[in-house]
mmCIF file of C-alpha atoms in Angstrom:
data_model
loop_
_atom_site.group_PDB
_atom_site.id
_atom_site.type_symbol
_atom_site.label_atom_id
_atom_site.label_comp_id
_atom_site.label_asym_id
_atom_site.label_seq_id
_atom_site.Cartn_x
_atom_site.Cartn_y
_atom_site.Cartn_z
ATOM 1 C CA UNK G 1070 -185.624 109.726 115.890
ATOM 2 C CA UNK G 1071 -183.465 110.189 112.826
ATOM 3 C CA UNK G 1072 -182.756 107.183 110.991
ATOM 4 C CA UNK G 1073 -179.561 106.952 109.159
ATOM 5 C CA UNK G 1074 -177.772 104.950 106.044
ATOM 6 C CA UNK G 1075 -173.818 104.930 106.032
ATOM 7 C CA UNK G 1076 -172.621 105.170 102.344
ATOM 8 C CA UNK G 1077 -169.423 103.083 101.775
ATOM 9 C CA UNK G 1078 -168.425 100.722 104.347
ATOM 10 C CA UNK G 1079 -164.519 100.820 104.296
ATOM 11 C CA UNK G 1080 -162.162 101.272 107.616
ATOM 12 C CA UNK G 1081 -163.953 104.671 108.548
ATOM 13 C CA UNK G 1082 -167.393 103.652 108.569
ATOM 14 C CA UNK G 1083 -167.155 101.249 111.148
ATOM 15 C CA UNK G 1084 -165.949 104.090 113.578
ATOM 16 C CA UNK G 1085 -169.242 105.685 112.523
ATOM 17 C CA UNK G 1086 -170.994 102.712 113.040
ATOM 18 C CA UNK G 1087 -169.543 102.436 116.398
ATOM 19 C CA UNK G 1088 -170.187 105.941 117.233
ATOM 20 C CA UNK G 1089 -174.051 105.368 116.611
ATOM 21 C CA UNK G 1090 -174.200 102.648 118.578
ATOM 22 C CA UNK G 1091 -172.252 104.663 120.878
ATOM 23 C CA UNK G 1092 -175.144 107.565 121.214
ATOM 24 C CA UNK G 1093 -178.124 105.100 120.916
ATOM 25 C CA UNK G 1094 -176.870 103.939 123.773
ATOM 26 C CA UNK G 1095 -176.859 107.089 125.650
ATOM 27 C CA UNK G 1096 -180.497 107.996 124.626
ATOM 28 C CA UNK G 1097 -179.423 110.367 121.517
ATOM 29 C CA UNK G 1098 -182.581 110.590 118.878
ATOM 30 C CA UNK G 1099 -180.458 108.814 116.131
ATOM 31 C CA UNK G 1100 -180.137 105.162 114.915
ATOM 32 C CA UNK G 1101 -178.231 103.613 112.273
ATOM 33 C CA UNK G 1102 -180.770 101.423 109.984
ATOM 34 C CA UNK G 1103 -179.193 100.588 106.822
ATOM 35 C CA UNK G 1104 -175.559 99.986 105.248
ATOM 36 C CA UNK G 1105 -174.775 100.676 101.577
ATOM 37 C CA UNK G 1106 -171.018 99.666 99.900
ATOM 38 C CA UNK G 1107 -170.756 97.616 96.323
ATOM 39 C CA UNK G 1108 -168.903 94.926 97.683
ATOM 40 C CA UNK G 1109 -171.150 92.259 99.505
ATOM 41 C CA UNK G 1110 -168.063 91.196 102.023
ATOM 42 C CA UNK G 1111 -167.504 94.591 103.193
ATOM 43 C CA UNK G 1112 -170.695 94.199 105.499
ATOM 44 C CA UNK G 1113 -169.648 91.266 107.025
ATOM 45 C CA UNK G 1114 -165.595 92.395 107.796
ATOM 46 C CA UNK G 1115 -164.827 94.678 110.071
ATOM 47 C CA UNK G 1116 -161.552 96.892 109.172
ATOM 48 C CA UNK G 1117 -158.866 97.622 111.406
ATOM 49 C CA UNK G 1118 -157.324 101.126 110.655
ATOM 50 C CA UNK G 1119 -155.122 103.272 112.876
ATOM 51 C CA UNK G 1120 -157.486 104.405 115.173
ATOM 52 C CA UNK G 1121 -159.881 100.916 115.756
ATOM 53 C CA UNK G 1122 -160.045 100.069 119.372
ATOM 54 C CA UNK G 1123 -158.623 96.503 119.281
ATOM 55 C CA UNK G 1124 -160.461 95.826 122.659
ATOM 56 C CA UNK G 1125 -163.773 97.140 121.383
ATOM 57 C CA UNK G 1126 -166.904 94.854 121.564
ATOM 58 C CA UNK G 1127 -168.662 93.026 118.193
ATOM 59 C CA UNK G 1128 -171.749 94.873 117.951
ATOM 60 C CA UNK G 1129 -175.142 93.824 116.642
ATOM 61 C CA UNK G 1130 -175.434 93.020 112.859
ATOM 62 C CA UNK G 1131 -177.178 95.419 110.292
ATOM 63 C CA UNK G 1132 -179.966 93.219 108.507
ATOM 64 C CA UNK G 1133 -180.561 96.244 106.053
ATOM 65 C CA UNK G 1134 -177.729 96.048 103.625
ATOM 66 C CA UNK G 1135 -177.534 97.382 100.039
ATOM 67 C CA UNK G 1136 -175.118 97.562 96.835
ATOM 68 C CA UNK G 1137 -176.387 100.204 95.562
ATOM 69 C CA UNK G 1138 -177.360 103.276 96.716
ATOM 70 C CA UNK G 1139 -180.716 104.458 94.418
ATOM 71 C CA UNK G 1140 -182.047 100.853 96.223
ATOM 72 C CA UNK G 1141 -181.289 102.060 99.506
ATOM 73 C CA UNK G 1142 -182.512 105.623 98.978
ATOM 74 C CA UNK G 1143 -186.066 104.062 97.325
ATOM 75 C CA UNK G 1144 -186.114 101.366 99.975
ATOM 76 C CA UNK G 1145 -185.554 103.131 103.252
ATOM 77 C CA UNK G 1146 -187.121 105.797 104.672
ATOM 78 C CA UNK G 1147 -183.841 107.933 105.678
ATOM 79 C CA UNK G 1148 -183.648 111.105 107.412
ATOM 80 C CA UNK G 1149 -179.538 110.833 107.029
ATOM 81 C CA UNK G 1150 -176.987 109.823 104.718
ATOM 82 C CA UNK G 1151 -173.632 109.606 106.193
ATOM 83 C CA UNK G 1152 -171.162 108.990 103.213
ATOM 84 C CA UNK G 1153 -167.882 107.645 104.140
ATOM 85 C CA UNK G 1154 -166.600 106.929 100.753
ATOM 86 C CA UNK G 1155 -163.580 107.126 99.102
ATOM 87 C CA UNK G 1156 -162.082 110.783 98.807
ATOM 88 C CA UNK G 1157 -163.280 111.043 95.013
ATOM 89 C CA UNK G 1158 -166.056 110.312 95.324
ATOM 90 C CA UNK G 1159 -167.569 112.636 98.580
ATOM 91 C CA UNK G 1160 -168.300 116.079 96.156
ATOM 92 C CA UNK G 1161 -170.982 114.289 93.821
ATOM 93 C CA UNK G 1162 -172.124 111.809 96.501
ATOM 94 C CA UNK G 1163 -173.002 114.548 98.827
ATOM 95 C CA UNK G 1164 -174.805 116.323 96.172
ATOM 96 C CA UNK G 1165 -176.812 113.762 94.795
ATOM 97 C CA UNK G 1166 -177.983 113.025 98.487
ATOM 98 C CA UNK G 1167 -178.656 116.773 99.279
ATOM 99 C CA UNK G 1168 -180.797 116.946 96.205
ATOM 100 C CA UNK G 1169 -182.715 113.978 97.262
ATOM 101 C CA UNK G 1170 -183.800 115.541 100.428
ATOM 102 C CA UNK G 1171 -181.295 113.996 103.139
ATOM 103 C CA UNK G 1172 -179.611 115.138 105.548
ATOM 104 C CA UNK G 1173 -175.617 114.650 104.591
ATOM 105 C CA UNK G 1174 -172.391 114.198 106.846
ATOM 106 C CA UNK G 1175 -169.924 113.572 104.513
ATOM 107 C CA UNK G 1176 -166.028 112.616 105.518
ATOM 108 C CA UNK G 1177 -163.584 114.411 105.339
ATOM 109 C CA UNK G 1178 -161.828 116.079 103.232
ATOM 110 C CA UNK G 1179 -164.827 117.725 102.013
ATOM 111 C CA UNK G 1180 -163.357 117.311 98.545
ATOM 112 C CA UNK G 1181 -160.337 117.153 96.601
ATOM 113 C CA UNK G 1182 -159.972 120.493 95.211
ATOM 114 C CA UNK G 1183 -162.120 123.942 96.619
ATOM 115 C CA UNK G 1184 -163.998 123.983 92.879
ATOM 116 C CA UNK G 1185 -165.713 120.810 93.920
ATOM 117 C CA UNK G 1186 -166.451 122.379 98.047
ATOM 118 C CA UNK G 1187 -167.911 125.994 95.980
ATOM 119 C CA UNK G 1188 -170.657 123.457 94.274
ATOM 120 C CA UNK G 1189 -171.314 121.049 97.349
ATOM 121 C CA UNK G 1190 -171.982 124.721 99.561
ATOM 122 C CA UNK G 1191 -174.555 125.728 96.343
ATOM 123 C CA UNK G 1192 -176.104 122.403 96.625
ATOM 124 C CA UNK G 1193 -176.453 122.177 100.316
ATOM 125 C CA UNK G 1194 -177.670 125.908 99.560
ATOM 126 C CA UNK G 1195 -180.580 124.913 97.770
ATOM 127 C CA UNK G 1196 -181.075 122.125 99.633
ATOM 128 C CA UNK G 1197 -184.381 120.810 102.342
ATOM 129 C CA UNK G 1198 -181.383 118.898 104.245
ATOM 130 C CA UNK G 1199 -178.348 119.640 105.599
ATOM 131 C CA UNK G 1200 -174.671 119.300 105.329
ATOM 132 C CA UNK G 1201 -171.968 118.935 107.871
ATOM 133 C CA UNK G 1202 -168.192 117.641 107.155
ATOM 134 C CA UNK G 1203 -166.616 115.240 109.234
ATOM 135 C CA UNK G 1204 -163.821 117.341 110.776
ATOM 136 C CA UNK G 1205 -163.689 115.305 114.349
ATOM 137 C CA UNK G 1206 -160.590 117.152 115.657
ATOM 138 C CA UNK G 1207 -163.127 119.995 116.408
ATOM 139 C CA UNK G 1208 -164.856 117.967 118.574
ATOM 140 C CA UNK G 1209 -161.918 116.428 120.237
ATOM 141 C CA UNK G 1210 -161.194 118.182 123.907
ATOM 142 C CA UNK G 1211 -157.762 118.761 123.571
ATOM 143 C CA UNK G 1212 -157.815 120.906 120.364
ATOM 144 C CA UNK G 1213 -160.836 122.407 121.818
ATOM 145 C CA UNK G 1214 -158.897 123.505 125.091
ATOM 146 C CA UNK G 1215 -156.067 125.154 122.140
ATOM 147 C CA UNK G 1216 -158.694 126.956 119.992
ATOM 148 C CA UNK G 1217 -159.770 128.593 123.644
ATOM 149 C CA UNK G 1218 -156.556 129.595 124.657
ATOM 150 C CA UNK G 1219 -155.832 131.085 121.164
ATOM 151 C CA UNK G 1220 -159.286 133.050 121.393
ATOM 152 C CA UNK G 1221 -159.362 133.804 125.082
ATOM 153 C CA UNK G 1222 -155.604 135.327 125.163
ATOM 154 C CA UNK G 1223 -154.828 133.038 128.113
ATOM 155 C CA UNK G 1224 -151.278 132.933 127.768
ATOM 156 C CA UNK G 1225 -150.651 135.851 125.525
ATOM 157 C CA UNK G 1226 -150.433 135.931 121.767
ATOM 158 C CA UNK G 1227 -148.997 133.062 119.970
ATOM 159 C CA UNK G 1228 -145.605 133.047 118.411
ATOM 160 C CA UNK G 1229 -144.902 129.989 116.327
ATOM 161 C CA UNK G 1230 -146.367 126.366 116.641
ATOM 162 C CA UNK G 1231 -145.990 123.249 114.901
ATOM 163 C CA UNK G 1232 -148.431 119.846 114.962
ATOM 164 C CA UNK G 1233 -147.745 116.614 113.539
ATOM 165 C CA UNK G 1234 -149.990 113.549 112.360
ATOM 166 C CA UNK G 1235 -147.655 109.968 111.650
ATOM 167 C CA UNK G 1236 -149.181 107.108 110.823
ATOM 168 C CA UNK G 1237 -148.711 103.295 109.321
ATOM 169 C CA UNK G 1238 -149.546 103.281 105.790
ATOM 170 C CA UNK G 1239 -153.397 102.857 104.877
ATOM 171 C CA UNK G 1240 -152.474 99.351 103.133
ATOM 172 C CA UNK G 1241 -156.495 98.195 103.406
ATOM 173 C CA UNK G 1242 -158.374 100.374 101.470
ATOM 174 C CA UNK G 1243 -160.855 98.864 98.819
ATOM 175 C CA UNK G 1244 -158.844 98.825 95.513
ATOM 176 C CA UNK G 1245 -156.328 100.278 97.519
ATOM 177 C CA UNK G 1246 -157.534 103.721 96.401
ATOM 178 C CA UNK G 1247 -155.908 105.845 99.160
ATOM 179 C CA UNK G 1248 -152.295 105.302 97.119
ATOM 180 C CA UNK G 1249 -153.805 106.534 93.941
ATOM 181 C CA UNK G 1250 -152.968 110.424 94.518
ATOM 182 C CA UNK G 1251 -155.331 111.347 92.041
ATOM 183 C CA UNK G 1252 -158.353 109.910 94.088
ATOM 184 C CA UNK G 1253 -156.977 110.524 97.443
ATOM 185 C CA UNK G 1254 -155.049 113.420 97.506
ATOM 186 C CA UNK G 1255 -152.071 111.405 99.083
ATOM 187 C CA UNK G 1256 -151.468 111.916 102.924
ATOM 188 C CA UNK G 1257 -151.738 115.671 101.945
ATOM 189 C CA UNK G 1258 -155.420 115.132 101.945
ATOM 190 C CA UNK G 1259 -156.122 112.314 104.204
ATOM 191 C CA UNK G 1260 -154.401 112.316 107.407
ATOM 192 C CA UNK G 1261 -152.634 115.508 106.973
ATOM 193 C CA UNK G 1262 -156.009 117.707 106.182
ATOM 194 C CA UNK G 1263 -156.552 117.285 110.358
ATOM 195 C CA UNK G 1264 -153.989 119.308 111.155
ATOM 196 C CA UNK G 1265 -154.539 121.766 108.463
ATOM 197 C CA UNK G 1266 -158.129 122.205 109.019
ATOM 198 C CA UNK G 1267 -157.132 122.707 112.966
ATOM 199 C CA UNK G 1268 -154.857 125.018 111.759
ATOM 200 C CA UNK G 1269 -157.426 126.764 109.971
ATOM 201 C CA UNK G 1270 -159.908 126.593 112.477
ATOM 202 C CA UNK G 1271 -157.700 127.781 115.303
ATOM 203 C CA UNK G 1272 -155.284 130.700 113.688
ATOM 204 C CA UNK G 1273 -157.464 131.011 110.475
ATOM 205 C CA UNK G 1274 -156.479 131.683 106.732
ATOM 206 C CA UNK G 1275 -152.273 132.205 107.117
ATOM 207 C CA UNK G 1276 -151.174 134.869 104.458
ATOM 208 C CA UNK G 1277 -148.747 132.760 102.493
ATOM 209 C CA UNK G 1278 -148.059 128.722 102.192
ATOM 210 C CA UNK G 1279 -144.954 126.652 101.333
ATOM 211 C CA UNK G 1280 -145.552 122.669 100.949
ATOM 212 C CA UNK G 1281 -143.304 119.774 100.280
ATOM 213 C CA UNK G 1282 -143.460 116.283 100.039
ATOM 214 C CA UNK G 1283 -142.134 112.963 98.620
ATOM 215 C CA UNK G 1284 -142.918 109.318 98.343
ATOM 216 C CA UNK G 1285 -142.119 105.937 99.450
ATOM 217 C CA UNK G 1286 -141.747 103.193 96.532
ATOM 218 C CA UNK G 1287 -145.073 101.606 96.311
ATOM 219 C CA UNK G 1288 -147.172 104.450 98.007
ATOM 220 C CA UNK G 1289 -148.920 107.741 96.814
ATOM 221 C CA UNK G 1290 -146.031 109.576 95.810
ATOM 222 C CA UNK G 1291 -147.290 111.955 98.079
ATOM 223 C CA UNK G 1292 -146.220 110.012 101.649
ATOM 224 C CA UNK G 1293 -143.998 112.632 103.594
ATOM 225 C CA UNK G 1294 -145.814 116.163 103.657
ATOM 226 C CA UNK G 1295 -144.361 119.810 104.954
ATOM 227 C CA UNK G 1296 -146.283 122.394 105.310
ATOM 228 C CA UNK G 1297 -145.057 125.962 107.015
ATOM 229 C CA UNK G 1298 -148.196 128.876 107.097
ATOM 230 C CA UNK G 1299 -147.029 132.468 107.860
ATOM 231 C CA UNK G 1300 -149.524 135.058 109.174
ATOM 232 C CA UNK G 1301 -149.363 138.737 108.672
ATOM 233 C CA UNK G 1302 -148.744 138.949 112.521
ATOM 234 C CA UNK G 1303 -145.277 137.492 112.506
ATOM 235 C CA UNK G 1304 -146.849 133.852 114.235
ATOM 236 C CA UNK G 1305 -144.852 130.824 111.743
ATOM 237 C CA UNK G 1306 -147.025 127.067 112.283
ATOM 238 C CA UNK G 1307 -145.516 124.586 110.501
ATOM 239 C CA UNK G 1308 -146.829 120.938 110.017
ATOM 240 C CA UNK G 1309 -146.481 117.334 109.381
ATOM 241 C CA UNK G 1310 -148.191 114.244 108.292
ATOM 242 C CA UNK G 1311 -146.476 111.251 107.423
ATOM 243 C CA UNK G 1312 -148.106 108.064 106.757
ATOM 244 C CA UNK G 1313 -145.150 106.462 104.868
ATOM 245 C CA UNK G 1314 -144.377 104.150 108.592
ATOM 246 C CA UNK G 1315 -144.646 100.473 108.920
ATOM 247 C CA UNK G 1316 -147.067 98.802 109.909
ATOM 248 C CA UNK G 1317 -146.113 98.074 113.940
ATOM 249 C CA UNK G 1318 -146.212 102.141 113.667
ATOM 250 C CA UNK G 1319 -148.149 103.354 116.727
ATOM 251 C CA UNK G 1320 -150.470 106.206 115.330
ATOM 252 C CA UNK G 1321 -148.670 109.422 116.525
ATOM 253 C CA UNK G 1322 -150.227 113.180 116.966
ATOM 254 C CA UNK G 1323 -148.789 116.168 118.612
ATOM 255 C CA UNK G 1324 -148.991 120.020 118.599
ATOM 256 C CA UNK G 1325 -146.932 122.395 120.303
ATOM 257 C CA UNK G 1326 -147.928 125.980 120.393
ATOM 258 C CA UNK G 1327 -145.489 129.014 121.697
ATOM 259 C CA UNK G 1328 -147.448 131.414 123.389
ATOM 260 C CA UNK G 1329 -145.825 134.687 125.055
ATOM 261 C CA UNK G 1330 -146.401 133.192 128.313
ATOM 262 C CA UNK G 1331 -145.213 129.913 127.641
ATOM 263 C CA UNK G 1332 -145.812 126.612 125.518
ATOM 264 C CA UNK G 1333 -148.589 124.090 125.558
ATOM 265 C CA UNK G 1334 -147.819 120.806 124.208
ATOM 266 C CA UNK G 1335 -150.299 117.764 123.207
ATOM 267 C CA UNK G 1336 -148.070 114.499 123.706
ATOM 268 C CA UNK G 1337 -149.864 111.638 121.841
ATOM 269 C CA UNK G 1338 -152.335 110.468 123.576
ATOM 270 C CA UNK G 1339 -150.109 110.624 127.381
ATOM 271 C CA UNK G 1340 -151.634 114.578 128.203
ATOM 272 C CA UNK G 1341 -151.781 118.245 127.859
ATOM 273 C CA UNK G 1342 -148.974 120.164 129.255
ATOM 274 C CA UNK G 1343 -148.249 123.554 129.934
ATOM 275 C CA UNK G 1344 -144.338 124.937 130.286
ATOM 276 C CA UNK G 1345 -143.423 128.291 131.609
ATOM 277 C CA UNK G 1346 -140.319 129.404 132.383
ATOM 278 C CA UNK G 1347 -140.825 127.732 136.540
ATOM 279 C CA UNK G 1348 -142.642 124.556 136.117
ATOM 280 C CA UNK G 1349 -144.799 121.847 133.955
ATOM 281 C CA UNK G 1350 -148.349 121.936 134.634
ATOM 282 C CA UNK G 1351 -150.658 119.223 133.017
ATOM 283 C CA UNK G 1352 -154.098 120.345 132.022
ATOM 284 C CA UNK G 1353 -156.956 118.396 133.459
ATOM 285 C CA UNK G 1354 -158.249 117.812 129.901
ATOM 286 C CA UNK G 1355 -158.950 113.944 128.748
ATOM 287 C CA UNK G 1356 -158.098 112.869 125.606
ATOM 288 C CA UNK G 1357 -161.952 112.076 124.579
ATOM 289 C CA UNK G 1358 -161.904 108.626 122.365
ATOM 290 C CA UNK G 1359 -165.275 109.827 120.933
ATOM 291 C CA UNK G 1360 -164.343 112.448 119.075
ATOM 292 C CA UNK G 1361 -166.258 111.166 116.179
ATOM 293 C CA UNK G 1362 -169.678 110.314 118.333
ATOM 294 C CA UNK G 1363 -169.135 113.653 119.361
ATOM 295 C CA UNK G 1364 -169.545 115.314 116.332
ATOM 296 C CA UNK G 1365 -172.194 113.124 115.398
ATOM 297 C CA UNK G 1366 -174.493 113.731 118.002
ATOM 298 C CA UNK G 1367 -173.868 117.751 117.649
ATOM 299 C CA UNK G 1368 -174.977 117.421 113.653
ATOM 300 C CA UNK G 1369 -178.200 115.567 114.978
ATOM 301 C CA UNK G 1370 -179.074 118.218 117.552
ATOM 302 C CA UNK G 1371 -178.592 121.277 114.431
ATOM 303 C CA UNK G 1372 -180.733 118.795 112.381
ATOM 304 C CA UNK G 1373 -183.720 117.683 115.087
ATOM 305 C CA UNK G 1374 -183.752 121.741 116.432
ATOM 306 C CA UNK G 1375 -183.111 123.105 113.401
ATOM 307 C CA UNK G 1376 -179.657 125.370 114.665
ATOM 308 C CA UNK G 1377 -177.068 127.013 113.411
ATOM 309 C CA UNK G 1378 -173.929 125.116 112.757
ATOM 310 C CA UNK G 1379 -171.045 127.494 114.784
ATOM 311 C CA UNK G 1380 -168.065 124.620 114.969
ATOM 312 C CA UNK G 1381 -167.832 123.500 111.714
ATOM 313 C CA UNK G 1382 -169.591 125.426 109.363
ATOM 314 C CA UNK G 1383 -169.133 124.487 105.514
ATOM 315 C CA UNK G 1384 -167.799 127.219 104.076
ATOM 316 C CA UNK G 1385 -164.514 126.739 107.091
ATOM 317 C CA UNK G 1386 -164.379 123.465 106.007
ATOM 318 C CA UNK G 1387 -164.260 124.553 102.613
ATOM 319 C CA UNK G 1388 -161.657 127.306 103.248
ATOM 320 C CA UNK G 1389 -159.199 123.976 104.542
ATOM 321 C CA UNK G 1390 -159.727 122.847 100.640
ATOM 322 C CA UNK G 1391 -158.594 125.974 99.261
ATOM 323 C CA UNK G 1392 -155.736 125.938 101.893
ATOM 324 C CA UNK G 1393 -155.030 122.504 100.788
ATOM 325 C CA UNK G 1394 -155.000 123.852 96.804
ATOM 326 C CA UNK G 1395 -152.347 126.204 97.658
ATOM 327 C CA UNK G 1396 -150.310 123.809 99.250
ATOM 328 C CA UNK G 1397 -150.797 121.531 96.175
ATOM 329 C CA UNK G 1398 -149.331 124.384 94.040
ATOM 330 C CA UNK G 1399 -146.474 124.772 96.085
ATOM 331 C CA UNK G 1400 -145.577 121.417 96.472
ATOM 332 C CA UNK G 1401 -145.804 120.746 92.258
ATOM 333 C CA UNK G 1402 -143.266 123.901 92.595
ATOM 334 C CA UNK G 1403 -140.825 123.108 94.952
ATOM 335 C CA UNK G 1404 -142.038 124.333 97.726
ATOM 336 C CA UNK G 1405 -142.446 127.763 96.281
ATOM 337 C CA UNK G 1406 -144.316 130.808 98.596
ATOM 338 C CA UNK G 1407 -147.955 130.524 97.479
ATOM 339 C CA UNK G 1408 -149.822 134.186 98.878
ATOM 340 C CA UNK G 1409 -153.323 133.509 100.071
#
């Protein structure tokens, strides 16, 4: 049985916590023991962010809560830290916990800039435990049913595609740190770096970047974000993520991918659909609202059997953060052609 310690308990970490609960449940060797944030009210307030299940059931409290996180490490006898801190904050975090011995998931992004990924990867290197980056869109059935039909050839080779990711704005952060760009990245590194690292994941490295974006008075500055990949091979995927809506803004996500043979489309959350030239078909593919248990449960199964870690390896994760410089470097330029 793994026992595990969230670090930071902001809007994400009670998805975690959910998702634990969620695979205790169904008989998973893993249970959440311990909570760690510096504010005392943050254990006792459940946020609402854009993907909390308003219908979702209170669940049990955690006795073992902490404000700081040497008194947690020295107190509790942790096979797993699972750090769901602020952006800024995930590159040393992770690193102090690898060199302590634990086990680390750490959100995503991995970190703000690839300098910081190159010294998590030598610390988890070095490490007894080991690390994993909370990329859930892996682990989500519908973008796994796109990463097969890119591999498998089903309907041809692809010729363009373009996803987007809109959102309200993430008003309830602690010191509302996600509209400090220079801790968060903006929604270039938050809600856009799904689609990226999917993008990644899926097509791989593209050949050359362009990037735009702008702001909304009293946001990040970096709100609205435009991102267009070219590959060697002709294919063109460009990209959205906008989280500059208000706050009655349903959370919206879509791809749509040109293949030879046709187009599949993800509508929201309504289904997978395939056109052809004759007829719609819709995939028998469900949306999966686990995403995150999912990936949760397949990082304790590497850890308890000691496997190799084939869907989301660091150094891909990584390669989304050096994606994700390049974009930054177009987007302080204009949008100017950044070659990969």
């Amino acid at each position: 049985m793994l026992k595990v310690g969230i670090w930071g308990f902001g809007g994400i970490a009670t998805i975690h916590r959910r998702a634990y609960a969620t695979l205790e449940e169904k008989g998973v060797p893993v249970k959440l023991v311990a909570l760690c944030d510096i504010r005392e009210e943050a254990f006792t307030k459940e946020v609402k962010i854009n993907i909390s299940d308003p219908n979702a059931k209170p669940l049990p409290k955690i006795d073992k809560c902490y404000t700081d996180i040497d008194e947690m490490m020295e107190k509790e006898d942790l096979d797993l830290i699972d750090i769901c801190l602020p952006a800024y904050l995930h590159a040393d975090a992770a690193i102090k916990a690898l060199e302590k011995g634990y086990n680390v998931m750490s959100e995503k992004p991995m970190a703000l800039n690839y300098a910081d990924c190159e010294r998590m990867i030598e610390a988890a290197a070095k490490a007894k435990g080991k690390l994993m980056i909370g990329q859930c869109l892996r682990f989500q059935n519908r973008y796994k049913y796109l990463k097969e039909a890119v591999e498998t050839g089903k309907y041809g080779k692809v010729v363009s595609a373009a996803f987007s990711r809109l959102s309200a704005s993430p008003l309830w952060s602690w010191d509302n740190w996600y509209m400090d760009v220079n801790r968060s990245g903006g929604a270039r590194l938050d809600l856009h770096v799904h689609d990226i690292d999917m993008i990644n994941n899926v097509f791989g490295m593209p050949a050359r970047v362009s990037c735009v974006a702008n702001g909304k008075e009293g946001l990040s500055g970096v709100d609205s974000v435009f991102t267009t990949m070219q590959y060697d091979n002709g294919t063109v995927i460009n990209a959205i993520g906008d989280w500059s809506y208000p706050g009655k803004f349903s959370f919206d996500f879509q791809f749509r991918v040109s293949f030879e043979k046709g187009t599949l489309v993800l509508d929201n959350d309504k289904g997978l659909y395939f056109y052809d030239e004759n007829e719609v078909t819709e995939i028998d593919c469900p949306l999966n609202a686990h995403a995150i248990a999912n990936e949760l449960e397949y990082f304790v199964d590497i850890i308890e059997n000691n496997k190799e870690n084939t869907v989301n390896p660091i150094q891909s994760t990584a390669n989304t953060i050096k994606l994700q410089d390049a974009m930054k470097e177009s987007m302080l330029n204009g949008g100017k052609i950044i070659e990969l």
